[in-house]
GROMACS .gro file of C-alpha atoms in nm:
model
  429
    1MET     CA    1  -3.190   2.412   1.499
    2LYS     CA    2  -3.195   2.181   1.804
    3VAL     CA    3  -2.824   1.974   1.832
    4SER     CA    4  -2.774   1.707   2.073
    5THR     CA    5  -2.429   1.512   2.086
    6GLU     CA    6  -2.353   1.109   2.194
    7ASN     CA    7  -2.041   0.972   2.186
    8MET     CA    8  -2.019   0.637   2.039
    9GLY     CA    9  -1.671   0.527   2.112
   10ASN     CA   10  -1.397   0.440   1.853
   11CYS     CA   11  -1.335   0.823   1.816
   12GLN     CA   12  -1.725   0.888   1.647
   13VAL     CA   13  -1.986   1.116   1.783
   14LEU     CA   14  -2.313   1.083   1.701
   15LEU     CA   15  -2.479   1.435   1.595
   16ASN     CA   16  -2.849   1.464   1.641
   17VAL     CA   17  -3.020   1.749   1.450
   18GLU     CA   18  -3.387   1.881   1.424
   19VAL     CA   19  -3.458   2.125   1.210
   20GLU     CA   20  -3.657   2.452   1.284
   21VAL     CA   21  -3.953   2.543   1.079
   22ASP     CA   22  -3.853   2.848   0.971
   23GLU     CA   23  -3.551   2.702   0.850
   24LEU     CA   24  -3.717   2.467   0.617
   25ASN     CA   25  -3.954   2.724   0.471
   26ALA     CA   26  -3.645   2.935   0.389
   27SER     CA   27  -3.459   2.610   0.238
   28LEU     CA   28  -3.799   2.554   0.037
   29ASN     CA   29  -3.802   2.869  -0.124
   30GLU     CA   30  -3.434   2.858  -0.240
   31ALA     CA   31  -3.526   2.499  -0.402
   32TYR     CA   32  -3.833   2.675  -0.562
   33ARG     CA   33  -3.626   2.958  -0.709
   34TYR     CA   34  -3.352   2.669  -0.828
   35LEU     CA   35  -3.601   2.452  -1.001
   36VAL     CA   36  -3.869   2.724  -1.132
   37SER     CA   37  -3.573   2.846  -1.358
   38LYS     CA   38  -3.478   2.445  -1.482
   39VAL     CA   39  -3.855   2.326  -1.557
   40SER     CA   40  -4.111   2.400  -1.799
   41VAL     CA   41  -4.445   2.453  -1.658
   42PRO     CA   42  -4.741   2.440  -1.934
   43GLY     CA   43  -4.911   2.799  -1.906
   44PHE     CA   44  -4.653   2.975  -1.763
   45ARG     CA   45  -4.312   3.111  -1.870
   46LYS     CA   46  -3.999   2.949  -1.755
   47GLY     CA   47  -3.900   3.110  -1.424
   48LYS     CA   48  -4.280   3.263  -1.335
   49ALA     CA   49  -4.482   2.982  -1.225
   50PRO     CA   50  -4.581   3.006  -0.877
   51ARG     CA   51  -4.440   2.779  -0.594
   52ASN     CA   52  -4.765   2.597  -0.552
   53VAL     CA   53  -4.812   2.530  -0.889
   54VAL     CA   54  -4.434   2.428  -0.921
   55GLU     CA   55  -4.463   2.165  -0.609
   56GLN     CA   56  -4.764   2.026  -0.776
   57HIS     CA   57  -4.577   1.997  -1.108
   58VAL     CA   58  -4.258   1.824  -0.956
   59GLY     CA   59  -4.352   1.699  -0.626
   60LYS     CA   60  -4.370   1.781  -0.299
   61ASP     CA   61  -4.110   1.511  -0.240
   62ALA     CA   62  -3.890   1.629  -0.516
   63LEU     CA   63  -3.894   1.989  -0.391
   64LEU     CA   64  -3.837   1.886  -0.036
   65GLU     CA   65  -3.521   1.653  -0.144
   66GLU     CA   66  -3.390   1.947  -0.318
   67ALA     CA   67  -3.449   2.167  -0.015
   68LEU     CA   68  -3.272   1.880   0.212
   69GLU     CA   69  -2.960   1.861  -0.047
   70ARG     CA   70  -2.906   2.239   0.052
   71LEU     CA   71  -2.994   2.262   0.398
   72ILE     CA   72  -2.850   1.955   0.558
   73PRO     CA   73  -2.484   1.976   0.462
   74ARG     CA   74  -2.512   2.376   0.603
   75LEU     CA   75  -2.722   2.284   0.906
   76TYR     CA   76  -2.436   2.005   0.964
   77LYS     CA   77  -2.140   2.220   0.975
   78GLU     CA   78  -2.342   2.454   1.169
   79ALA     CA   79  -2.400   2.151   1.444
   80VAL     CA   80  -2.008   2.071   1.411
   81GLU     CA   81  -1.913   2.423   1.500
   82SER     CA   82  -2.146   2.431   1.771
   83GLN     CA   83  -2.036   2.138   1.926
   84GLU     CA   84  -1.656   2.193   1.874
   85LEU     CA   85  -1.605   1.876   1.699
   86ASP     CA   86  -1.290   1.853   1.501
   87PRO     CA   87  -1.417   1.588   1.199
   88ILE     CA   88  -1.090   1.390   1.024
   89ASP     CA   89  -1.362   1.302   0.752
   90GLN     CA   90  -1.693   1.308   0.551
   91PRO     CA   91  -2.000   1.192   0.813
   92LYS     CA   92  -2.238   0.926   0.790
   93ILE     CA   93  -2.570   1.135   0.738
   94GLU     CA   94  -2.917   0.957   0.756
   95ILE     CA   95  -3.273   1.158   0.738
   96VAL     CA   96  -3.428   1.016   1.016
   97GLN     CA   97  -3.769   1.191   0.942
   98THR     CA   98  -3.928   1.444   0.729
   99GLU     CA   99  -4.238   1.607   0.959
  100PRO     CA  100  -4.040   1.779   1.158
  101VAL     CA  101  -3.715   1.687   0.944
  102MET     CA  102  -3.468   1.538   1.217
  103PHE     CA  103  -3.120   1.380   1.064
  104LYS     CA  104  -2.833   1.209   1.246
  105ALA     CA  105  -2.495   1.251   1.140
  106VAL     CA  106  -2.207   0.972   1.268
  107VAL     CA  107  -1.874   1.223   1.284
  108PRO     CA  108  -1.532   1.051   1.289
  109VAL     CA  109  -1.289   1.274   1.519
  110LYS     CA  110  -0.936   1.281   1.601
  111PRO     CA  111  -0.771   0.919   1.706
  112VAL     CA  112  -0.698   0.912   2.074
  113VAL     CA  113  -0.345   0.762   2.124
  114GLU     CA  114  -0.202   0.692   2.501
  115LEU     CA  115   0.157   0.560   2.451
  116GLY     CA  116   0.193   0.421   2.824
  117ASP     CA  117   0.509   0.454   3.010
  118TYR     CA  118   0.764   0.366   2.694
  119ARG     CA  119   1.046   0.522   2.784
  120SER     CA  120   1.102   0.244   3.038
  121ILE     CA  121   1.087  -0.043   2.751
  122ARG     CA  122   1.456  -0.209   2.739
  123LEU     CA  123   1.511  -0.480   2.431
  124GLU     CA  124   1.858  -0.603   2.415
  125SER     CA  125   1.990  -0.581   2.087
  126ILE     CA  126   2.148  -0.874   1.856
  127PRO     CA  127   2.501  -0.859   1.803
  128VAL     CA  128   2.552  -0.819   1.375
  129GLU     CA  129   2.755  -1.082   1.245
  130VAL     CA  130   2.855  -1.136   0.870
  131SER     CA  131   2.976  -1.490   0.778
  132ASP     CA  132   3.255  -1.562   0.540
  133GLU     CA  133   3.004  -1.697   0.326
  134ASP     CA  134   2.781  -1.397   0.333
  135ILE     CA  135   3.052  -1.241   0.138
  136GLU     CA  136   3.111  -1.473  -0.084
  137ALA     CA  137   2.784  -1.515  -0.197
  138ALA     CA  138   2.720  -1.139  -0.221
  139ILE     CA  139   3.039  -1.121  -0.424
  140GLU     CA  140   2.928  -1.430  -0.669
  141GLN     CA  141   2.608  -1.265  -0.714
  142LEU     CA  142   2.789  -0.913  -0.827
  143ARG     CA  143   2.947  -1.201  -1.082
  144GLN     CA  144   2.615  -1.312  -1.159
  145LYS     CA  145   2.533  -0.968  -1.257
  146GLN     CA  146   2.806  -0.920  -1.474
  147GLY     CA  147   2.751  -1.252  -1.647
  148VAL     CA  148   2.695  -1.277  -2.036
  149TRP     CA  149   2.392  -1.512  -2.176
  150MET     CA  150   2.558  -1.721  -2.467
  151PRO     CA  151   2.408  -1.987  -2.626
  152VAL     CA  152   2.428  -2.382  -2.635
  153ASP     CA  153   2.366  -2.668  -2.802
  154ARG     CA  154   2.309  -2.937  -2.530
  155PRO     CA  155   2.058  -3.020  -2.326
  156LEU     CA  156   1.924  -2.790  -2.069
  157LYS     CA  157   1.999  -2.734  -1.711
  158PHE     CA  158   1.901  -2.557  -1.417
  159GLY     CA  159   2.026  -2.205  -1.451
  160ASP     CA  160   2.001  -2.191  -1.854
  161LEU     CA  161   1.794  -1.921  -2.042
  162VAL     CA  162   1.525  -2.050  -2.280
  163THR     CA  163   1.301  -1.908  -2.469
  164MET     CA  164   0.965  -2.069  -2.548
  165ASP     CA  165   0.624  -2.140  -2.654
  166ILE     CA  166   0.363  -2.263  -2.391
  167GLU     CA  167   0.056  -2.375  -2.399
  168ALA     CA  168  -0.163  -2.502  -2.053
  169HIS     CA  169  -0.508  -2.601  -2.031
  170VAL     CA  170  -0.695  -2.698  -1.729
  171GLU     CA  171  -0.997  -2.910  -1.820
  172ASN     CA  172  -1.039  -2.739  -2.170
  173LYS     CA  173  -0.951  -2.421  -2.068
  174THR     CA  174  -0.692  -2.195  -2.133
  175PHE     CA  175  -0.432  -2.146  -1.802
  176LEU     CA  176  -0.156  -2.020  -2.005
  177ASN     CA  177  -0.089  -1.912  -2.383
  178HIS     CA  178   0.264  -1.744  -2.443
  179LYS     CA  179   0.492  -1.717  -2.754
  180ASP     CA  180   0.823  -1.687  -2.754
  181ILE     CA  181   0.809  -1.615  -2.356
  182VAL     CA  182   1.164  -1.578  -2.197
  183TYR     CA  183   1.224  -1.799  -1.909
  184GLU     CA  184   1.489  -1.865  -1.651
  185VAL     CA  185   1.469  -2.236  -1.534
  186SER     CA  186   1.562  -2.203  -1.183
  187GLU     CA  187   1.573  -2.527  -1.001
  188LYS     CA  188   1.359  -2.318  -0.649
  189SER     CA  189   1.109  -2.158  -0.929
  190ASP     CA  190   0.778  -2.231  -0.802
  191LEU     CA  191   0.655  -2.036  -1.145
  192PRO     CA  192   0.429  -2.060  -1.338
  193LEU     CA  193   0.381  -2.379  -1.101
  194PRO     CA  194   0.572  -2.593  -0.869
  195GLY     CA  195   0.746  -2.834  -1.083
  196PHE     CA  196   0.751  -2.653  -1.388
  197ALA     CA  197   1.119  -2.603  -1.390
  198ARG     CA  198   1.242  -2.961  -1.340
  199SER     CA  199   0.988  -3.077  -1.603
  200LEU     CA  200   1.207  -2.891  -1.851
  201GLU     CA  201   1.514  -3.058  -1.719
  202GLY     CA  202   1.732  -3.210  -1.991
  203ILE     CA  203   1.501  -3.084  -2.318
  204LYS     CA  204   1.668  -3.018  -2.625
  205LYS     CA  205   1.649  -2.669  -2.875
  206GLY     CA  206   1.380  -2.708  -3.096
  207GLU     CA  207   1.203  -3.010  -2.894
  208GLU     CA  208   0.869  -3.041  -2.784
  209ARG     CA  209   0.777  -3.164  -2.443
  210ILE     CA  210   0.437  -3.248  -2.284
  211PHE     CA  211   0.315  -3.309  -1.922
  212THR     CA  212   0.113  -3.240  -1.627
  213LEU     CA  213   0.145  -3.061  -1.325
  214ASN     CA  214  -0.089  -3.046  -1.030
  215ILE     CA  215  -0.235  -2.697  -0.951
  216PRO     CA  216  -0.189  -2.625  -0.568
  217ALA     CA  217  -0.500  -2.613  -0.370
  218GLY     CA  218  -0.428  -2.263  -0.192
  219HIS     CA  219  -0.381  -2.090  -0.588
  220GLU     CA  220  -0.536  -1.738  -0.642
  221VAL     CA  221  -0.761  -1.826  -0.898
  222LYS     CA  222  -0.993  -2.060  -0.752
  223GLU     CA  223  -1.150  -2.197  -1.031
  224PHE     CA  224  -0.808  -2.391  -1.114
  225ALA     CA  225  -0.732  -2.450  -0.759
  226GLY     CA  226  -0.613  -2.843  -0.678
  227LYS     CA  227  -0.685  -2.947  -1.043
  228GLU     CA  228  -0.439  -3.072  -1.280
  229CYS     CA  229  -0.296  -2.888  -1.576
  230SER     CA  230  -0.140  -3.016  -1.894
  231PHE     CA  231   0.127  -2.827  -2.060
  232ARG     CA  232   0.271  -2.794  -2.428
  233VAL     CA  233   0.644  -2.666  -2.443
  234ASN     CA  234   0.858  -2.612  -2.748
  235VAL     CA  235   1.184  -2.468  -2.694
  236SER     CA  236   1.326  -2.241  -2.957
  237GLU     CA  237   1.678  -2.097  -2.817
  238MET     CA  238   1.861  -2.182  -2.517
  239LYS     CA  239   2.129  -1.984  -2.314
  240GLU     CA  240   2.402  -2.022  -2.042
  241LYS     CA  241   2.499  -1.778  -1.811
  242GLU     CA  242   2.931  -1.725  -1.888
  243LEU     CA  243   3.063  -1.518  -1.549
  244PRO     CA  244   3.385  -1.339  -1.536
  245GLN     CA  245   3.698  -1.438  -1.348
  246LEU     CA  246   3.723  -1.347  -1.047
  247ASP     CA  247   4.044  -1.145  -1.025
  248ASP     CA  248   4.145  -0.746  -1.015
  249GLU     CA  249   4.029  -0.697  -1.369
  250PHE     CA  250   3.678  -0.799  -1.254
  251ALA     CA  251   3.707  -0.594  -0.937
  252GLN     CA  252   3.816  -0.273  -1.158
  253SER     CA  253   3.517  -0.343  -1.392
  254ILE     CA  254   3.298  -0.257  -1.133
  255ASP     CA  255   3.484  -0.007  -0.989
  256TYR     CA  256   3.691  -0.112  -0.722
  257ASP     CA  257   4.036  -0.080  -0.703
  258ASN     CA  258   4.113  -0.440  -0.672
  259LEU     CA  259   4.022  -0.779  -0.518
  260ILE     CA  260   4.132  -0.713  -0.166
  261SER     CA  261   3.926  -0.357  -0.179
  262MET     CA  262   3.618  -0.510  -0.352
  263ARG     CA  263   3.585  -0.777  -0.055
  264GLU     CA  264   3.633  -0.510   0.194
  265LYS     CA  265   3.372  -0.284   0.048
  266VAL     CA  266   3.154  -0.601   0.001
  267SER     CA  267   3.216  -0.662   0.375
  268ALA     CA  268   3.109  -0.326   0.541
  269ASP     CA  269   2.841  -0.287   0.314
  270LEU     CA  270   2.680  -0.616   0.426
  271ASN     CA  271   2.770  -0.519   0.788
  272ALA     CA  272   2.582  -0.174   0.757
  273LYS     CA  273   2.262  -0.363   0.586
  274ALA     CA  274   2.242  -0.614   0.859
  275GLU     CA  275   2.304  -0.347   1.145
  276ALA     CA  276   1.975  -0.139   0.937
  277LYS     CA  277   1.776  -0.437   0.979
  278SER     CA  278   1.827  -0.542   1.310
  279ARG     CA  279   1.767  -0.172   1.431
  280SER     CA  280   1.450  -0.177   1.243
  281GLU     CA  281   1.332  -0.505   1.351
  282LEU     CA  282   1.424  -0.310   1.701
  283GLY     CA  283   1.172  -0.099   1.614
  284GLN     CA  284   0.879  -0.311   1.530
  285LYS     CA  285   0.923  -0.456   1.847
  286MET     CA  286   0.894  -0.150   2.012
  287LEU     CA  287   0.617  -0.024   1.853
  288HIS     CA  288   0.428  -0.403   1.902
  289THR     CA  289   0.510  -0.345   2.300
  290ILE     CA  290   0.402   0.041   2.297
  291ALA     CA  291   0.077  -0.102   2.145
  292GLU     CA  292   0.036  -0.386   2.454
  293ILE     CA  293   0.147  -0.099   2.716
  294GLY     CA  294  -0.052   0.184   2.573
  295GLN     CA  295  -0.417   0.255   2.386
  296VAL     CA  296  -0.512   0.348   2.041
  297ASN     CA  297  -0.894   0.426   1.960
  298TYR     CA  298  -0.919   0.566   1.591
  299PRO     CA  299  -1.242   0.608   1.397
  300PRO     CA  300  -1.375   0.267   1.175
  301ILE     CA  301  -1.282   0.466   0.858
  302LEU     CA  302  -0.945   0.503   0.898
  303GLU     CA  303  -0.899   0.139   0.892
  304ASP     CA  304  -1.146   0.108   0.590
  305ARG     CA  305  -0.900   0.336   0.406
  306GLU     CA  306  -0.605   0.161   0.486
  307ILE     CA  307  -0.726  -0.173   0.338
  308ASP     CA  308  -0.812   0.005   0.070
  309ASN     CA  309  -0.458   0.119   0.014
  310LEU     CA  310  -0.332  -0.220   0.056
  311LEU     CA  311  -0.571  -0.335  -0.159
  312GLU     CA  312  -0.456  -0.080  -0.473
  313ASN     CA  313  -0.101  -0.245  -0.341
  314GLU     CA  314  -0.211  -0.584  -0.363
  315ALA     CA  315  -0.338  -0.544  -0.705
  316ARG     CA  316  -0.039  -0.337  -0.853
  317ARG     CA  317   0.202  -0.621  -0.686
  318PHE     CA  318   0.010  -0.900  -0.908
  319GLY     CA  319   0.006  -0.681  -1.233
  320TYR     CA  320  -0.320  -0.516  -1.232
  321SER     CA  321  -0.401  -0.131  -1.239
  322GLU     CA  322  -0.780  -0.220  -1.143
  323VAL     CA  323  -0.837  -0.352  -0.852
  324GLU     CA  324  -1.167  -0.507  -0.996
  325ASP     CA  325  -0.936  -0.693  -1.257
  326TYR     CA  326  -0.744  -0.841  -1.004
  327LEU     CA  327  -1.056  -0.968  -0.797
  328ARG     CA  328  -1.153  -1.103  -1.123
  329ARG     CA  329  -0.862  -1.288  -1.154
  330ALA     CA  330  -0.840  -1.447  -0.786
  331ASN     CA  331  -1.211  -1.512  -0.783
  332LYS     CA  332  -1.306  -1.346  -0.461
  333SER     CA  333  -1.516  -1.060  -0.376
  334ARG     CA  334  -1.385  -0.706  -0.244
  335GLU     CA  335  -1.526  -0.793   0.092
  336GLU     CA  336  -1.327  -1.158   0.116
  337ILE     CA  337  -1.040  -1.003   0.011
  338LYS     CA  338  -1.099  -0.716   0.272
  339GLU     CA  339  -1.105  -0.879   0.555
  340GLU     CA  340  -0.808  -1.089   0.466
  341LEU     CA  341  -0.644  -0.743   0.495
  342ARG     CA  342  -0.781  -0.637   0.795
  343PRO     CA  343  -0.550  -0.770   1.056
  344VAL     CA  344  -0.256  -0.610   0.843
  345ALA     CA  345  -0.436  -0.317   0.799
  346ARG     CA  346  -0.518  -0.262   1.135
  347GLN     CA  347  -0.163  -0.319   1.251
  348ARG     CA  348  -0.010  -0.037   1.002
  349LEU     CA  349  -0.262   0.181   1.118
  350ILE     CA  350  -0.170   0.131   1.530
  351HIS     CA  351   0.171   0.167   1.434
  352SER     CA  352   0.130   0.468   1.250
  353LEU     CA  353  -0.051   0.677   1.464
  354ILE     CA  354   0.201   0.577   1.773
  355LEU     CA  355   0.437   0.708   1.560
  356GLU     CA  356   0.317   1.019   1.470
  357LYS     CA  357   0.212   1.044   1.849
  358LEU     CA  358   0.589   0.960   1.942
  359ALA     CA  359   0.705   1.260   1.729
  360GLU     CA  360   0.459   1.471   1.866
  361GLU     CA  361   0.588   1.362   2.214
  362GLU     CA  362   0.896   1.387   2.169
  363LYS     CA  363   0.915   1.729   1.929
  364ILE     CA  364   1.060   1.525   1.604
  365GLU     CA  365   1.103   1.782   1.342
  366ILE     CA  366   1.245   1.771   0.953
  367SER     CA  367   1.396   2.050   0.851
  368ALA     CA  368   1.342   2.190   0.458
  369ALA     CA  369   1.757   2.111   0.443
  370GLU     CA  370   1.692   1.738   0.586
  371VAL     CA  371   1.465   1.710   0.272
  372ASP     CA  372   1.696   1.890  -0.018
  373GLU     CA  373   1.922   1.643   0.123
  374LYS     CA  374   1.702   1.352   0.075
  375VAL     CA  375   1.638   1.478  -0.264
  376LYS     CA  376   1.927   1.493  -0.358
  377GLU     CA  377   2.040   1.126  -0.236
  378ILE     CA  378   1.731   1.011  -0.472
  379ILE     CA  379   1.787   1.165  -0.761
  380GLY     CA  380   2.144   1.109  -0.750
  381ASP     CA  381   2.324   1.067  -1.097
  382THR     CA  382   1.992   1.033  -1.298
  383GLU     CA  383   2.021   1.146  -1.693
  384ASP     CA  384   1.692   1.383  -1.665
  385LYS     CA  385   1.807   1.562  -1.355
  386GLU     CA  386   1.639   1.857  -1.414
  387LYS     CA  387   1.304   1.671  -1.444
  388MET     CA  388   1.337   1.494  -1.152
  389GLN     CA  389   1.366   1.790  -0.965
  390GLN     CA  390   1.071   1.952  -1.065
  391PHE     CA  391   0.880   1.664  -0.919
  392PHE     CA  392   1.073   1.631  -0.600
  393ALA     CA  393   1.007   2.071  -0.559
  394LEU     CA  394   0.627   1.988  -0.513
  395PRO     CA  395   0.472   1.995  -0.216
  396GLN     CA  396   0.341   1.695  -0.193
  397VAL     CA  397   0.605   1.530  -0.266
  398ARG     CA  398   0.828   1.727  -0.041
  399GLU     CA  399   0.555   1.673   0.242
  400SER     CA  400   0.573   1.284   0.165
  401ILE     CA  401   0.941   1.283   0.195
  402GLU     CA  402   0.931   1.488   0.551
  403GLN     CA  403   0.705   1.222   0.699
  404SER     CA  404   0.902   0.936   0.630
  405LEU     CA  405   1.209   1.118   0.786
  406ARG     CA  406   1.036   1.201   1.050
  407THR     CA  407   0.906   0.860   1.068
  408GLN     CA  408   1.277   0.706   1.010
  409LYS     CA  409   1.409   0.971   1.264
  410THR     CA  410   1.139   0.813   1.531
  411ILE     CA  411   1.210   0.499   1.505
  412GLU     CA  412   1.599   0.561   1.536
  413LEU     CA  413   1.527   0.714   1.878
  414LEU     CA  414   1.291   0.424   1.986
  415VAL     CA  415   1.540   0.194   1.925
  416GLN     CA  416   1.778   0.440   2.116
  417MET     CA  417   1.574   0.423   2.390
  418ALA     CA  418   1.541   0.049   2.416
  419THR     CA  419   1.902  -0.034   2.385
  420ASN     CA  420   2.077   0.272   2.581
  421SER     CA  421   2.044   0.109   2.908
  422THR     CA  422   2.181  -0.276   2.755
  423GLU     CA  423   2.471  -0.097   2.555
  424GLU     CA  424   2.564   0.136   2.817
  425LYS     CA  425   2.610  -0.229   3.032
  426THR     CA  426   2.799  -0.392   2.801
  427GLN     CA  427   3.036  -0.115   2.742
  428GLU     CA  428   3.110  -0.085   3.091
  429GLU     CA  429   3.146  -0.464   3.128
   0.00000   0.00000   0.00000
């Protein structure tokens, strides 16, 4: 075997391999021994036909194809080892010619990340402020969660919950067809189309209403985008939410001592969330800055894999278990969607590789005890603790949690680096 290599850039190496005659002959003999035991040759018992007869029976190309299927993976592995390459994924192999046999393999290798002088980056942390209005809004959300839906007999208002039958058509094609669907009539809702909730305002129980709405030009189903949609709605039930009084009794019903302690705890929780969000945003700014001052090279296959993951997540987000079903609904090809997702995938991949390199540079490790503590936090007070513990004991699950914790710790270190001098200056002042 003769091997030469060529650097293709983007962390890809081109292997050029020429197969020696004796290597090919040995593989042809292997292919013959396999085929002679599988095929029936007239005039010979199975497994007894000579090689030249088998070759005439199945064809020279078929024998060669069987030989190369065995030989090329073996020679590829030897070539990679001889050139001291460290592939991170399967290669793209192409047979260039057969006399003599030559093939080439595009080998994806480990990404190369240069971080630049990331320790000198400084960002100013934004002070976190939680207003009284924020606290009141959070308490109102708690009231809404504890509210009880009660039947009413009056014209519909925003905030009501209705049970209805709904039919919708676009140019004689069905857009929606649901029976006894439950729908909360929110003034801010754009579902199923902008203006739908407003079109129901004032309707009564048992009443039918017919109306039309325009489908937005950017609707996910291109077939219907920009067209007029006709609706027929029948309301069979209507409810409004009764909210609890804002007093000590309400606070105690959701495990607070009283109304004062509830406000204090809600305020503390909001501040903690705002602080976490601020630090997360600073971490993202640091990653953007490091990407700008450093350099990240990776094989294209990693970006394609990230796109595939995003596409699967996008399909699940819209309620589809199969990507093909989502593509048909969106009326887009896989390539169209993949190109739309590429910028997001590229950024996510670059940030992930930077974080991995940072964790390596800063020697960030996660102990088994930290993983155990996180598992304990996730399981919490769930009913089937034993089943959950078995799941989180799986090596791949623990590895995923460990990676997540390492990422969090790395981002926290970045934020600390970026704000350290600013915070020290503020303390001095």
